[in-house]
Amino acid sequence: MAGGINLQTNWSTKASNSISGKQFLQLFPAMAAISFFLIGPLTFILIYSFLTPGTYGGVEWQFSTESYLQFLFERDLITDELIFENAYLLVFLRSLVLALIATISCLLIGFPTAFFIATRSEHNRNMWVLLITVPYWVNLLIRTVSMLFILRDEGPINAALIGTGIISEPIHMAYTNFAIGMGLIYSYLPFMVLPVYASLERFDFRLMKAAYDLYAGRWSILLRVILPVVKPGLIAGSLLVFIPCLGAFIAPDILGGGKKLMIGNLIAMQFQASRNWPFGSAAAMILLTIVLIALTVAARQPRPGKEVA
Amino acid sequence: MSQPPSVQRTAICIDKVCKVYGPPDSGVVALHEVDLTIYDNEFFTLLGPSGCGKTTLLHLIAGFEDVTAGTIRLFGKDIVSLPPNKRPINTVFQHYALFPHMSVLENVAFGLKMKSVAADTAQARAQEMLELVQLQQFSHRMPNELSGGQQQRVAVARALAPHPKVLLLDEPLSALDLKLRQSMRDELKRIQKTTGITFIFVTHDQEEALTLSDRIAVIESGEIQQVAVPKELYEAPRNRFVAKFIGDVNLIDIEIDDMTDNGLVRVRTKSGDLIEAVPNGSGHKCGPGHVAIRPERLNVTRKGGDGILTGRVRELIYLGTDTQIIVETEGSYELTVRVQNAHQSHVDVSPGDIVHLRPDAGTVQLLAD
Amino acid sequence: MMAGHAEKLKKFPGFLTVTIGCLVLLYAPMIVISVYSFNATRSITKWGGFSLGWYAKVFANPEIQRATVNSLVIAVSASTLATLLALLAAIAMVRGRAFRGQEGVYVLINLPLLVPEIISAVGSLIFFLAIGISLGLMTVMIAHTIFCIPFAYLPISARLQGIEDHYEQAARDLYANAWQSFRYVLAPMMLPGIVSGYMLAFIISLDDFIITNMVAGPGATTLPLAIYGMVRIGFTPEINAISTLMLLASLVVVTLSYLIGRTKRN
């Protein structure tokens, strides 16, 4: 009987115990490594974002909020006045819009796919899930390059369209916002399908019968029964797509040809060509803040009760 | 009544054992001061509903959990501070916990290997144990290639191989289907007789407990309710919980009237009938109480009178071998009577009839609560 | 009748089409690039016959050779170290009793997954320079190890959670001490999770571009960096070939890890 054990686990979840010496020793290496080599860098980003850029890269140890102001304003060289300037704001807006479009597209593609998989037989489901998972493990750079390959002016899509005489001039798809969006969807689609599938898999499909019995049609069952129950999966999936899209670097870099910047590129540029570390750090801090807000909002979502057995 | 022969040695002595999960003063109490003596060579059962603390007690004996207070002695030696691997006690787990990556033989030999027994001796001993559970031909199979019943036997063989002084069995039959469970019962009894090892068996199944055990401890809410041989537990339950938990029973609210000359207690039911009950030895004062009587101990008679209960038949339920008669009394309590159908002549009553019920002598048991 | 209707109820018109579209989107680019890697000519429109010529060119390219060696050295060391750290952490988190602040530790272990990679990348860059570690193979290894910890941790802890503690109790009951119970019972039972975690960490390290791009010093060029450099210059069929090779490597490792994780789970 599990009576005694149950009591114990119930108790344990309240966790008033402090960590044991052995546990601490076992956790120490991983915690120390991450604290030093990840929390450390994040702290440096925070500090650097309030410093003054050095002449040849690096930083001057002089406090300044200039890096943050730089997002919205340009300082007139002569009068030292702040003049509103929207170039960087546009980069942020483009990132937000592209990330949103990618997330919504992934939802629209991902939910039906996840639903389709969840209604397969148990044996087949695993195969479908594997099919969806495998692309994620293929190098993101390679996948993006292959997307560029097919979208290019000389790529197979244009070649086929021209070859069949539908168009005479290639459609410029590469190096556009469209290409970036395609790249983002392509990169993070599995992130949407998998969590949505996970919650659909636990969905009790007898609820559909029950709703059907109570005179609900197919689409109102979808809207009023299924979607509310799998909402946590939809939120998790959206978050898993939105966050990496927002900080994406590879897709805009390869598919945008470096012309259509997103936040990720803007940050990277400051540490490479432009050598303005404080500005790059400030951009990173703003991105991190947006991500934290998104995570907090999602975490605040009320946890659904246990599924109806 | 439950006194064992004086020659019996004590195998396990549990003395004022408490178990509290969480802080000792504010945590969840799983066991209140439990005292229990288990004798050598005994088939002893801890019986109780889920969550009553019986598994906790078993874990304390095995050493998987630490006692909050009290001592546990194994053949006189205090073992509470010993880790499980230093206690000469082995466990048959509820879901067997056979190591899935080891063959049957490796599983059975594991304990011996850990005790640094020479490999060939360990092998021979493991084979011997597999013969005991009649699985010698399966020694090279993997656990997942065995049926539930076979896994069960391997678990028993594995726990017996290191010659434990006491074998603990944690609901070992609960995962088996009914038929298999019955044959495994016989098997366990046989193994216990053959090896002479003390078995401590945990179950929530009263039938299992009654058929297997030399003695049974009924546990509820972390307290021992009664320790007795099966017959006594059924016929002379100490309190309402034990009476209800084991078999079907009529529990009747009564007032204790006085003692009779022959050592019985005269009690009055709410409908005013006077009957004689067997006291349970804990001393009784006049006042309210309860008696227990088994349905098959009530006989339908024609006449009323002293020592007879009276009521009106509400319902007859045909049960195959028996017929169950539900009788409503004036005291607005119900009595269940069970009559064997072989004596069909006695059951010529119909709903609505007034009937008189005579309990067999010495079968009305006064309860402690 | 009812069952038939109910089954039909699960079929939403168009969902199958979307699913197929989803798979085409996921696989078409990779399949197209692989097919063209075998094309004898540079042309997209014309199939010049099957050829392994581009592969021969890739294998003969000394820069690619050097990058491959770098990638493997980094992936092996980073994933080994990350798996070790993750294993220890998983045992403490899953097997140890619950403790105050455990959720915080969980977040910390998974932090590398939560922080946008570009931020980890530039942060690591300024951090290494600030504490005076010059960029090179070592910095890539360190950064990869950190990034790989959660990838190794998740399958290991999932596997560990799937092993009831009855097995260790049984081992202790049968006279095994703590180390023997780990060595003979828990470790063999966890092995598929450990292998799976190791392989995922390996793939993540092998594939990483963003962090590597920031913290790799001269001489620490990895395969993804080499490919990036080639793409920057212009699209050549060599890129198709090397992409196909890396694609294949990922597929092999992931499939292996999936099979190992599945077959031994019973």
XYZ file of C-alpha atoms in Angstrom, chain B residues 64 83-85 87-91 93 97-102 110-111 113-115 144 158 162, chain C residues 164-178 180-181 183-186 188-189 266:
48
model
C 13.421 2.434 4.418
C 20.321 1.071 7.360
C 18.271 -1.465 5.346
C 21.385 -3.151 3.977
C 19.284 -5.568 8.584
C 18.885 -9.321 8.083
C 15.368 -8.675 6.872
C 14.240 -8.845 3.244
C 11.205 -7.501 1.459
C 7.704 -5.502 -2.865
C 10.756 -4.287 -8.084
C 12.661 -6.921 -10.034
C 15.725 -5.341 -11.605
C 14.729 -5.172 -15.287
C 18.296 -5.274 -16.573
C 19.202 -8.509 -14.769
C 21.841 -10.132 -6.059
C 21.533 -10.148 -2.269
C 26.503 -10.992 -4.275
C 26.114 -7.861 -2.152
C 26.882 -9.943 0.943
C 9.739 -8.770 -18.467
C 15.101 -13.148 -4.356
C 20.041 -14.365 1.558
C 10.363 4.109 -9.101
C 12.443 4.276 -5.967
C 11.326 0.712 -5.177
C 14.298 -0.528 -7.175
C 16.803 1.243 -4.987
C 14.878 0.193 -1.908
C 15.046 -3.387 -3.146
C 18.778 -3.069 -3.698
C 19.323 -1.604 -0.221
C 17.069 -4.302 1.206
C 19.294 -6.908 -0.439
C 22.400 -5.612 1.346
C 23.710 -3.184 -1.286
C 25.307 -0.048 0.151
C 24.546 3.350 -1.368
C 26.480 -0.500 -4.932
C 22.823 0.390 -5.281
C 26.414 1.130 -9.506
C 24.415 -2.075 -10.024
C 20.811 -0.870 -10.126
C 20.216 2.828 -10.703
C 22.221 0.648 -15.538
C 18.545 1.574 -15.427
C 9.954 -1.117 -19.994
